mmCIF file of C-alpha atoms in Angstrom:
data_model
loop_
_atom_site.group_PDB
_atom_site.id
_atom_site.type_symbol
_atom_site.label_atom_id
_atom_site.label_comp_id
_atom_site.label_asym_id
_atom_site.label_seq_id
_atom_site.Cartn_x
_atom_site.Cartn_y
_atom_site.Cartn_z
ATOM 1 C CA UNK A 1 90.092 116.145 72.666
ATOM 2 C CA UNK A 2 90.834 113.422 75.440
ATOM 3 C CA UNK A 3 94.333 112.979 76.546
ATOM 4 C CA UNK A 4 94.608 109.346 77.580
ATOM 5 C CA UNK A 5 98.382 109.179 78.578
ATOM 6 C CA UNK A 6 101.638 108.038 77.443
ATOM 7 C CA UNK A 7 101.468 109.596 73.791
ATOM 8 C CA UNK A 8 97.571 108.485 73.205
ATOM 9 C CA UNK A 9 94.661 110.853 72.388
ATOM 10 C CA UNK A 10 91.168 111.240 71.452
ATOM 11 C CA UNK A 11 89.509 113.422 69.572
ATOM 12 C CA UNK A 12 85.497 113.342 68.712
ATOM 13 C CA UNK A 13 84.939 113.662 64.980
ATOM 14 C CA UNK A 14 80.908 113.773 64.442
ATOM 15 C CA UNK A 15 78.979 111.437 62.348
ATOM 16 C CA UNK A 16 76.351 113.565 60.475
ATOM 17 C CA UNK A 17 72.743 112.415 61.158
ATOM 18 C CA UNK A 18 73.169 109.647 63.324
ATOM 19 C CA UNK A 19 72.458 108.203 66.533
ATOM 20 C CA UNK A 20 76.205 107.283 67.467
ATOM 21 C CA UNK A 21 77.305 110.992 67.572
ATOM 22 C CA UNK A 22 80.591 110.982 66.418
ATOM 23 C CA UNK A 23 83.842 108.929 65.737
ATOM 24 C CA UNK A 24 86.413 108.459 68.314
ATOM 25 C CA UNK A 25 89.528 109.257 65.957
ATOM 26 C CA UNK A 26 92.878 108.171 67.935
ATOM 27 C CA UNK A 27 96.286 110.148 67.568
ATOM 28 C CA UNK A 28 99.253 108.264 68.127
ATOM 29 C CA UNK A 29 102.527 109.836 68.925
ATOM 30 C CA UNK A 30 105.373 108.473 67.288
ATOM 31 C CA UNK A 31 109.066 109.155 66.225
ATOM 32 C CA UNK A 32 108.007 109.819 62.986
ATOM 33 C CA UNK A 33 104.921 112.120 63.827
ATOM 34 C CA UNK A 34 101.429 111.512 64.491
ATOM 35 C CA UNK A 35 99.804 108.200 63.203
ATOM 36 C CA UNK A 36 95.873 108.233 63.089
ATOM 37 C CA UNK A 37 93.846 105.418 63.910
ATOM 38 C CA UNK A 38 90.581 105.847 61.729
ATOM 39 C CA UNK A 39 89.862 109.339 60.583
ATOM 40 C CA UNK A 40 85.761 109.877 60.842
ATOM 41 C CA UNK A 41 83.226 110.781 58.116
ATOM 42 C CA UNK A 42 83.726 112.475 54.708
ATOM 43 C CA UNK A 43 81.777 115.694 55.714
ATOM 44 C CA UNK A 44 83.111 119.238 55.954
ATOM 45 C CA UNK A 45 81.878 119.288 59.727
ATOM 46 C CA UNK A 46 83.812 116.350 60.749
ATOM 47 C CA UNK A 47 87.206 117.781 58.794
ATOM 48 C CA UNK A 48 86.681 120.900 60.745
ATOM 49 C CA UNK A 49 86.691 118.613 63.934
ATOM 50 C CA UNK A 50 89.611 116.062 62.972
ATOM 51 C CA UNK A 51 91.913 119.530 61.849
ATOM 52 C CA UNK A 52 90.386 121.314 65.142
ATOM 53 C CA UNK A 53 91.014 118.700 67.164
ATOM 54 C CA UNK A 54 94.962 118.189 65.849
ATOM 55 C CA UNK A 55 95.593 121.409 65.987
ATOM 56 C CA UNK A 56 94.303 121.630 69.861
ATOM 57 C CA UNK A 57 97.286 119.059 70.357
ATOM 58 C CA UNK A 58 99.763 121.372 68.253
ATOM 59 C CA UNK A 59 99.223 118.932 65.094
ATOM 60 C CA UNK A 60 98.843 120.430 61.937
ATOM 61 C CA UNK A 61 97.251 117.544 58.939
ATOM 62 C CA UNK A 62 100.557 118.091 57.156
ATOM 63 C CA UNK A 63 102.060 116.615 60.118
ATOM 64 C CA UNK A 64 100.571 113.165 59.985
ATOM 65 C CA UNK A 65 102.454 110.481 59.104
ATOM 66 C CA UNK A 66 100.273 107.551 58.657
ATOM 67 C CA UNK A 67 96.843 106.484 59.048
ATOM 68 C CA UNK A 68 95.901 102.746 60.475
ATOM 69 C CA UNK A 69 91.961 101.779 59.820
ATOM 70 C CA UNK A 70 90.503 99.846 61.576
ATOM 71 C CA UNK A 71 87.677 98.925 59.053
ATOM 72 C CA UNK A 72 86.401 100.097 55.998
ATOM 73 C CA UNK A 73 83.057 101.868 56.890
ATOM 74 C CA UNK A 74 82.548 105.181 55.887
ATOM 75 C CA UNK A 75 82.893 106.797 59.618
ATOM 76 C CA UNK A 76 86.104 105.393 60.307
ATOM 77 C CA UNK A 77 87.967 105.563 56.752
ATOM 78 C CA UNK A 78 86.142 108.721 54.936
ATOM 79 C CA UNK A 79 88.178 110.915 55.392
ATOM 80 C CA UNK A 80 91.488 108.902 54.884
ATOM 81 C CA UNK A 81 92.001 110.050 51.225
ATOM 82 C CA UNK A 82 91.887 113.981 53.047
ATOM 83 C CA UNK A 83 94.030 113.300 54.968
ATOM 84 C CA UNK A 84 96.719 111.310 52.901
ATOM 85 C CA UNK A 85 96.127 114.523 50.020
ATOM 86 C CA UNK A 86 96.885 116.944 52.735
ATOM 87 C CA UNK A 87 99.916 115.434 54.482
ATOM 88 C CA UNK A 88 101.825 112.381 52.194
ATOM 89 C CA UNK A 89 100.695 110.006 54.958
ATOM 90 C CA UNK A 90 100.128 106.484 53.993
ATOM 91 C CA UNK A 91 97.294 104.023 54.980
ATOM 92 C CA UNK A 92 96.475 100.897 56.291
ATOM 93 C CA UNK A 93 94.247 98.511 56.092
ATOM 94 C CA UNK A 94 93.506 94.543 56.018
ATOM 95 C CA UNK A 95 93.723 93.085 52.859
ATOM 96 C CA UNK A 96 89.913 92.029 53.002
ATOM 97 C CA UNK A 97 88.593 95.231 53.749
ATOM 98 C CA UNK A 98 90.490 97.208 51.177
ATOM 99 C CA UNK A 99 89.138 94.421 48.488
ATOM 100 C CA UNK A 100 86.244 95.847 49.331
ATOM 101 C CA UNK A 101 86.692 99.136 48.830
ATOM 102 C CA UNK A 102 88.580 98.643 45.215
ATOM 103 C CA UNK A 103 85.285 96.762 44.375
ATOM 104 C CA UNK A 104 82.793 99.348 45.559
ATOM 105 C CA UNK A 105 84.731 102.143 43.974
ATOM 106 C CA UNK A 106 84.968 99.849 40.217
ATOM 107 C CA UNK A 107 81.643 98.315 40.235
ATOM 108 C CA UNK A 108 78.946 99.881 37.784
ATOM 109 C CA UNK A 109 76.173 102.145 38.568
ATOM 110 C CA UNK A 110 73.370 100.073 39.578
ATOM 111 C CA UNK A 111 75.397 96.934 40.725
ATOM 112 C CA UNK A 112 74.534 97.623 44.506
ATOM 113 C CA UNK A 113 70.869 98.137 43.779
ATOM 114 C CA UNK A 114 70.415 95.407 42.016
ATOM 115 C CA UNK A 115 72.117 92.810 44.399
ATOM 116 C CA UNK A 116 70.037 94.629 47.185
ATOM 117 C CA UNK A 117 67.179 94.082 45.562
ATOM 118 C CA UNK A 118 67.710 90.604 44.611
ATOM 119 C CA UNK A 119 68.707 89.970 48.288
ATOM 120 C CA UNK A 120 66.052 91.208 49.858
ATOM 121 C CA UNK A 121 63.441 89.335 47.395
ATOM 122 C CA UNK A 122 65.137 86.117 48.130
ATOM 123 C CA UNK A 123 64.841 87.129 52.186
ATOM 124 C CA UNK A 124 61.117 87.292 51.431
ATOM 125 C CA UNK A 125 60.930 91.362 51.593
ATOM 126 C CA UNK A 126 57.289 92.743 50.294
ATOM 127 C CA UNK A 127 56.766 94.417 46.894
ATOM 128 C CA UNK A 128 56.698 97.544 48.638
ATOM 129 C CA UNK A 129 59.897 97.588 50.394
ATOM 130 C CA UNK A 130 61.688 96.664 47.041
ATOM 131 C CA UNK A 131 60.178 99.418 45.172
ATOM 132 C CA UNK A 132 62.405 102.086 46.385
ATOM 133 C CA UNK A 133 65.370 100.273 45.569
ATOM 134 C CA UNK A 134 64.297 99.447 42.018
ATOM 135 C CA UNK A 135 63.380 102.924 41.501
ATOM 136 C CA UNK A 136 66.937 104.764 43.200
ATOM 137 C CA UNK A 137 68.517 102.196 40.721
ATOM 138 C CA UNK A 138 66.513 103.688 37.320
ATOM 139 C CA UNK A 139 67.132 107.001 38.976
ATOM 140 C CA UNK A 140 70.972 106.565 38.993
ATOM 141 C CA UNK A 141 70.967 108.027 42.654
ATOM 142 C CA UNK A 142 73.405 105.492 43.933
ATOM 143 C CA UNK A 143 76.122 108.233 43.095
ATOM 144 C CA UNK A 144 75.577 109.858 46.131
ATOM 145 C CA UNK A 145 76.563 107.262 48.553
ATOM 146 C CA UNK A 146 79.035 107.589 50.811
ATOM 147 C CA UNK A 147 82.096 105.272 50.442
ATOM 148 C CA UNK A 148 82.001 105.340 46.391
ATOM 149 C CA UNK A 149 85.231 107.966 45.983
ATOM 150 C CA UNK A 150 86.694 105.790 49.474
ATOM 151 C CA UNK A 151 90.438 106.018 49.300
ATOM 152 C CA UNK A 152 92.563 103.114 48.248
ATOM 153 C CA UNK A 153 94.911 102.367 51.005
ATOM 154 C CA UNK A 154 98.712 101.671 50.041
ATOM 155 C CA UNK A 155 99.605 99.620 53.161
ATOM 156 C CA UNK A 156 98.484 96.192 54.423
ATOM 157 C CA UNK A 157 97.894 95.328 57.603
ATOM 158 C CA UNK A 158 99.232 91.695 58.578
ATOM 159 C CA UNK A 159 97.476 89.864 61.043
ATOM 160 C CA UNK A 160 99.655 89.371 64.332
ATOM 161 C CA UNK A 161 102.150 91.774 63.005
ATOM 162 C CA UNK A 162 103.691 94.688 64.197
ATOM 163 C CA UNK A 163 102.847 97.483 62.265
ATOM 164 C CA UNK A 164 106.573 99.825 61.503
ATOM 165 C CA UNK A 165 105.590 102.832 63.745
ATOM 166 C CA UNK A 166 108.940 104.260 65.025
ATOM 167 C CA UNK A 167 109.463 104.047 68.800
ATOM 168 C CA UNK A 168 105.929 102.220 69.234
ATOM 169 C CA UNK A 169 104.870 98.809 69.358
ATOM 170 C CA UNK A 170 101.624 98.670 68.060
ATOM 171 C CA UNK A 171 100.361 94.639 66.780
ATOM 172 C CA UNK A 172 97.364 93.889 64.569
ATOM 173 C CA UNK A 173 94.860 91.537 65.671
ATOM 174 C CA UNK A 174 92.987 90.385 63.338
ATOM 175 C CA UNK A 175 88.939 91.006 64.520
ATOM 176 C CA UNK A 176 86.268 89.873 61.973
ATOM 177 C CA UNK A 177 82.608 89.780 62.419
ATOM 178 C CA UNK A 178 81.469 93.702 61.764
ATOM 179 C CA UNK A 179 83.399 93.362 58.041
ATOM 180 C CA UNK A 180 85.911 90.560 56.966
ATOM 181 C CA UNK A 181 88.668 92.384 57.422
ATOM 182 C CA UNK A 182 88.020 94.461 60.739
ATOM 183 C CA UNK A 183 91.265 94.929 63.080
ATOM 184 C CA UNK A 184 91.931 95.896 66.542
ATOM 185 C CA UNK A 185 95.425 97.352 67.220
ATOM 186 C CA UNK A 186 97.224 96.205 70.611
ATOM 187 C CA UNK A 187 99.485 98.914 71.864
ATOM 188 C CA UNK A 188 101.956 96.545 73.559
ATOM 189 C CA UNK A 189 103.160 99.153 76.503
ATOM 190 C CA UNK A 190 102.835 99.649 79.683
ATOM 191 C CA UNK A 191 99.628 101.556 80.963
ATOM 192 C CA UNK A 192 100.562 105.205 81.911
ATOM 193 C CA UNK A 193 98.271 105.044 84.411
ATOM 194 C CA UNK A 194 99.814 101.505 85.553
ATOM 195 C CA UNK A 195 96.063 99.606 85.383
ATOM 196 C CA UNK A 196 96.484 96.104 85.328
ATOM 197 C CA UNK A 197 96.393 94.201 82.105
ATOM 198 C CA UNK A 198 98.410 93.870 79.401
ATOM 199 C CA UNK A 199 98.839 97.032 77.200
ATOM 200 C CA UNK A 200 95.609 99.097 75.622
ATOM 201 C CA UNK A 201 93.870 97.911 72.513
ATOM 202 C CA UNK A 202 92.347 100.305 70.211
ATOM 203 C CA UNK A 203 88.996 98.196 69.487
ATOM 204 C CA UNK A 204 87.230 99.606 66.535
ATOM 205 C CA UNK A 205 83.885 98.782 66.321
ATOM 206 C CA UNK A 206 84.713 95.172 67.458
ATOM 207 C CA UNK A 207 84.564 96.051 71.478
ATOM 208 C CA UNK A 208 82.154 98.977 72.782
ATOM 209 C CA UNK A 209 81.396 99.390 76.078
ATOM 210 C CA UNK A 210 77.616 99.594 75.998
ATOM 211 C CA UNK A 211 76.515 98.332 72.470
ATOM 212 C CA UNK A 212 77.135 95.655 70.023
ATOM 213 C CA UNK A 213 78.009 96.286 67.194
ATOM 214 C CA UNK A 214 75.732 95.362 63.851
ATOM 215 C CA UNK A 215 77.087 91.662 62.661
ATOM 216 C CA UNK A 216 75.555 91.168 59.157
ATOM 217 C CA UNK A 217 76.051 89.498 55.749
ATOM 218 C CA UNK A 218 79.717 90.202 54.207
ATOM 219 C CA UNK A 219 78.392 91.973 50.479
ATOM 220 C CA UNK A 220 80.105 91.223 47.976
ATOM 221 C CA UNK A 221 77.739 90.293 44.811
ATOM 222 C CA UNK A 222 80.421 87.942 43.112
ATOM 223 C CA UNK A 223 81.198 85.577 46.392
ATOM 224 C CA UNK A 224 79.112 82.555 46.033
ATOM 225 C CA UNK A 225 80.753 81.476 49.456
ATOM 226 C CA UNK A 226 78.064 80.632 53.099
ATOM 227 C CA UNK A 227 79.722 82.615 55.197
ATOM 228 C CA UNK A 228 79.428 82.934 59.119
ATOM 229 C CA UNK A 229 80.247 86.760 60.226
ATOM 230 C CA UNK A 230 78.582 85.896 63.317
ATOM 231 C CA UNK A 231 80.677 82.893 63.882
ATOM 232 C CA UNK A 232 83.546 84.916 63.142
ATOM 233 C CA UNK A 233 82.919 87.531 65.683
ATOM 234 C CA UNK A 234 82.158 85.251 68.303
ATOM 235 C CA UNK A 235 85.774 83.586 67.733
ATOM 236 C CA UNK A 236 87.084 87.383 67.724
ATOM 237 C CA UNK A 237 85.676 88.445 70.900
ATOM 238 C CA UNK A 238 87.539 85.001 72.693
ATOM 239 C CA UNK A 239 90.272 85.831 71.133
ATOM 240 C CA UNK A 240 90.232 89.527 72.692
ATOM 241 C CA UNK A 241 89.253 88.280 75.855
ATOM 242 C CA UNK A 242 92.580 86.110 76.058
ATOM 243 C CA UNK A 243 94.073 89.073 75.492
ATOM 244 C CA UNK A 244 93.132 91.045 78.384
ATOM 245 C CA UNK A 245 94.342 94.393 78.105
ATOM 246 C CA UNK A 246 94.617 97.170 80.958
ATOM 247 C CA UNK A 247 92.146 99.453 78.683
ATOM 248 C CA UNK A 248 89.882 99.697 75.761
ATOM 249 C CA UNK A 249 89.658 102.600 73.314
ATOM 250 C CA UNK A 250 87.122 101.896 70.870
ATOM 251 C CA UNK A 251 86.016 103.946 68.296
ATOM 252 C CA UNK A 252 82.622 105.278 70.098
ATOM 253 C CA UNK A 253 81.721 105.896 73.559
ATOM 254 C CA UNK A 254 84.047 106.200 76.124
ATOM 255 C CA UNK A 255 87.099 103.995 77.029
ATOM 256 C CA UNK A 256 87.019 101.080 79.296
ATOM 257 C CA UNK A 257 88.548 98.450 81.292
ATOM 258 C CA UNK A 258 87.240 94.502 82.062
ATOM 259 C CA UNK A 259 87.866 93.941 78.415
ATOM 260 C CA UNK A 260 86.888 90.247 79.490
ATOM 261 C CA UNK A 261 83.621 91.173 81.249
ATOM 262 C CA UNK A 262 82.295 92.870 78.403
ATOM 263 C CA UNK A 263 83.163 90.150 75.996
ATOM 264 C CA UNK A 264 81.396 87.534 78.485
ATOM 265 C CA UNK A 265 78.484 90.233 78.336
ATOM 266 C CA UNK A 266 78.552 90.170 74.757
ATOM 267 C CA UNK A 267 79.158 86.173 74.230
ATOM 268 C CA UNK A 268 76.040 85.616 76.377
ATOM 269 C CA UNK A 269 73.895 88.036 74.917
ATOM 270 C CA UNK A 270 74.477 86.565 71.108
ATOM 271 C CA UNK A 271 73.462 83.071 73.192
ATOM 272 C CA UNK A 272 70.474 84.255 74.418
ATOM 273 C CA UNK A 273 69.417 86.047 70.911
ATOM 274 C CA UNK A 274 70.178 82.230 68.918
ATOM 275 C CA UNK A 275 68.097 80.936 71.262
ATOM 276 C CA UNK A 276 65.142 83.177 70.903
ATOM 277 C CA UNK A 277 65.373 82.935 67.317
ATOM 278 C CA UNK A 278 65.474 78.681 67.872
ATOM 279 C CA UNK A 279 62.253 79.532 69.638
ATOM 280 C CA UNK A 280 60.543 81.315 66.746
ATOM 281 C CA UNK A 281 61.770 79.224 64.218
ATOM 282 C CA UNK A 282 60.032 76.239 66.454
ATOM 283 C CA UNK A 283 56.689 77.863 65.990
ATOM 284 C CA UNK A 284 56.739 78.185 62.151
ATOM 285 C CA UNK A 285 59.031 78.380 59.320
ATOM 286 C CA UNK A 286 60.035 82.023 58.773
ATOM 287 C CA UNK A 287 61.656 83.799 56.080
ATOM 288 C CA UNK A 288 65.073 86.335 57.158
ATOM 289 C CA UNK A 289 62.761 88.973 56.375
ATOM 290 C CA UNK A 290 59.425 87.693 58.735
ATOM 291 C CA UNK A 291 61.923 86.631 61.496
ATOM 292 C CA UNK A 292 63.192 90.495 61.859
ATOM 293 C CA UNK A 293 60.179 91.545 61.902
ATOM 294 C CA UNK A 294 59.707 89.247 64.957
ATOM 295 C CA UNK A 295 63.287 90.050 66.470
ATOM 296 C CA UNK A 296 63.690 92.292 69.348
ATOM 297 C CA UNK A 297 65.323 95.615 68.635
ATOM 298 C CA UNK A 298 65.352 99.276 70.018
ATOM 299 C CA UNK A 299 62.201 99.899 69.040
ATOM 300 C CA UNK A 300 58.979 98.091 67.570
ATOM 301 C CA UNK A 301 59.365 97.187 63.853
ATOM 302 C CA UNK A 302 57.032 100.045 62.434
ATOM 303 C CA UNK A 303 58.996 102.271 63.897
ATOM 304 C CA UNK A 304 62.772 101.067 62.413
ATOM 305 C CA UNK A 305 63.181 103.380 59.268
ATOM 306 C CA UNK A 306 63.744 101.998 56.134
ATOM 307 C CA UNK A 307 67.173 101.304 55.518
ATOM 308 C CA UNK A 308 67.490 100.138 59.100
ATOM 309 C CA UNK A 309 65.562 97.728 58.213
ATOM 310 C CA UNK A 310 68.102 96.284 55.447
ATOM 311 C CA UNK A 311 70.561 95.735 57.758
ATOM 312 C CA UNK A 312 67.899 94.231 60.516
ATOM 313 C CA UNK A 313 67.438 91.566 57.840
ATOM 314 C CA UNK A 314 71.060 91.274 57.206
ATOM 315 C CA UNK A 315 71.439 90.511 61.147
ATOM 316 C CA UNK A 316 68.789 87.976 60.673
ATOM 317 C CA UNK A 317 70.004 86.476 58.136
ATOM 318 C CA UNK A 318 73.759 86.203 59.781
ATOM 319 C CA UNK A 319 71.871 84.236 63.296
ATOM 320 C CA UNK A 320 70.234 82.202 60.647
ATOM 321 C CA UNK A 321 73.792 81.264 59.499
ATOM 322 C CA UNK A 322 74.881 80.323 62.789
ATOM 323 C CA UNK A 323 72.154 78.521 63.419
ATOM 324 C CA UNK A 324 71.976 76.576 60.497
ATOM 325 C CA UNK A 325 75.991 75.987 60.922
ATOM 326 C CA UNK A 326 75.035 74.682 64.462
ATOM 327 C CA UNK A 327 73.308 72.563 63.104
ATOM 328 C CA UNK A 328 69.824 73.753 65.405
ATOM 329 C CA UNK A 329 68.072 75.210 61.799
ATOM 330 C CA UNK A 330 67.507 74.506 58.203
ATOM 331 C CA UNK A 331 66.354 75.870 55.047
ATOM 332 C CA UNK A 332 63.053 74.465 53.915
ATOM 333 C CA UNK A 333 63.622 72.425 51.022
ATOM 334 C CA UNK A 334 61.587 74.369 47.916
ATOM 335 C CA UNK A 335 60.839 77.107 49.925
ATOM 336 C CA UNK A 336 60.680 80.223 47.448
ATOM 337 C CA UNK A 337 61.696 82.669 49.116
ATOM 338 C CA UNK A 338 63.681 80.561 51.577
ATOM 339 C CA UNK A 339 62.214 79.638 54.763
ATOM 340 C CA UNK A 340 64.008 78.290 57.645
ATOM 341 C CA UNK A 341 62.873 76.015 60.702
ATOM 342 C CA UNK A 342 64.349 74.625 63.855
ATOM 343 C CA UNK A 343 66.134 71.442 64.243
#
């Protein structure tokens, strides 16, 4: 547990076999009682820490009175429904990220196999990477996922609003880019420490201090819409940067301050990537799946397991969309799968 001042905490809820570590879960004081922001994974290990945690501060899970999510994704929101069932709290979300979780909990077995498997064919994937997917899908494993049982939140978040937290002022800003309906959450009060800046901003996955955060396709197999997450988190991170608040707490990591310095750091670094990408798609035409495989990452591509890999391609596929929207790439007309070169 990290006490951050003025009514704010921390506390580190782990993420079961992954490289991030764990979930910064926020606890907000309020007249009403404690309002989470996020809630970590669905895993008895990371209840144990939330409810640890909580009670460290003299919060018992009965005691919560709402929970505000930043974004849908399984280590932020899994263990909202716990909560709620354990305390009456409600919870909040953007209205595009909870469409996506009333689809992924209705959709029929097989539906995300088969649209990842038609994705991934069309991105020019080999016969051998689409072989698992075809056989999880006969197999009926897709059960097991996490996010399939996600809870339904009964609260929408409104874009520049202030959400009606007793004794707080706490505004949604709406952030997308990591999922269509990520927010960040702008605690409009003065820093207890006094820091310069205006306010703190609870940042999601939107604004970490030392990585950026994964920027692929929106899924959803019945939108026939080009979208541009990238695009979209670009314009987020400006609009953050105007912002300029005294302190960031994001949802992993550490908190920070220089909100604009990191988004400069991040703007640039999305610059230089299009551009290396321009420079590969100058050499030949490349499908989304051949142009990951040529992409720098954190380690060769042999070594990036296999579902990494899916959302490698997904990134790929999102810089393609900028680019092409740029208007410095194009598909290949009768390319099958779809190539794309430079302009």
């Amino acid at each position: 547990m990290v006490d951050h001042g003025g009514g704010v905490w921390g506390v580190k809820v782990p993420i079961p076999d992954n490289p991030l570590g764990h979930t910064l879960v926020h606890v907000l004081d309020t007249d009403r009682g404690p309002v989470l922001v996020d809630t970590g994974w669905d895993d008895p290990a990371s209840w144990d820490a939330l409810t640890g945690g909580l009670a460290a501060l003299g919060i018992a899970v009965a005691d919560v009175h709402g929970v505000v999510i930043t974004h849908h994704h399984p280590d932020h929101h899994g263990l909202s429904g716990r909560v709620r069932e354990a305390s009456g709290a409600w919870i909040a979300m953007h209205a595009a990220d909870t469409e996506v979780v009333v689809r992924t909990r209705a959709a029929e077995p097989g539906v995300w196999f088969d649209y990842m498997s038609e994705k991934l064919a069309a991105a020019g994937a080999p016969e051998e990477h689409l072989a698992p997917l075809r056989a999880a899908r006969r197999s009926g494993r897709r059960r097991t996922f996490p996010g399939l049982r996600a809870a339904v939140p009964d609260r929408e978040i409104a874009p520049g609003e202030l959400l009606p937290l007793a004794g707080r002022r706490l505004r949604a800003i709406w952030t997308p880019g990591h999922t269509p309906g990520h927010v960040c959450l702008h605690l409009e009060e003065e820093h207890p420490a006094q820091l310069p800046g205006h306010g703190r901003l609870f940042s999601g996955d939107h604004l970490l201090p030392g990585i950026s955060p994964h920027i692929g396709l929106y899924e959803d197999p019945t939108d026939t819409r080009v979208t541009d997450p990238l695009g979209d988190y670009l314009d987020s991170l400006e609009r953050i940067a105007r912002l300029a608040p005294a302190e960031v707490l994001p949802a992993h990591q550490h908190a920070f301050t220089d909100a604009p310095a990191r988004v400069r750091e991040l703007l640039a670094h999305h610059a230089e990537r299009l551009d290396d990408l321009w420079t590969l798609l100058s050499g030949e035409p490349l499908t989304p799946w051949a142009l990951a495989e040529r992409m720098e990452w954190n380690r060769p591509w042999a070594q990036i397991p296999y579902g990494s890999r899916n959302i490698a391609v997904s990134e790929a596929e999102a810089h393609l969309r900028r680019l092409v929207k740029l208007g410095r790439a194009e598909a290949v007309p009768g390319s099958d799968p779809v190539a794309y070169r430079a302009l």
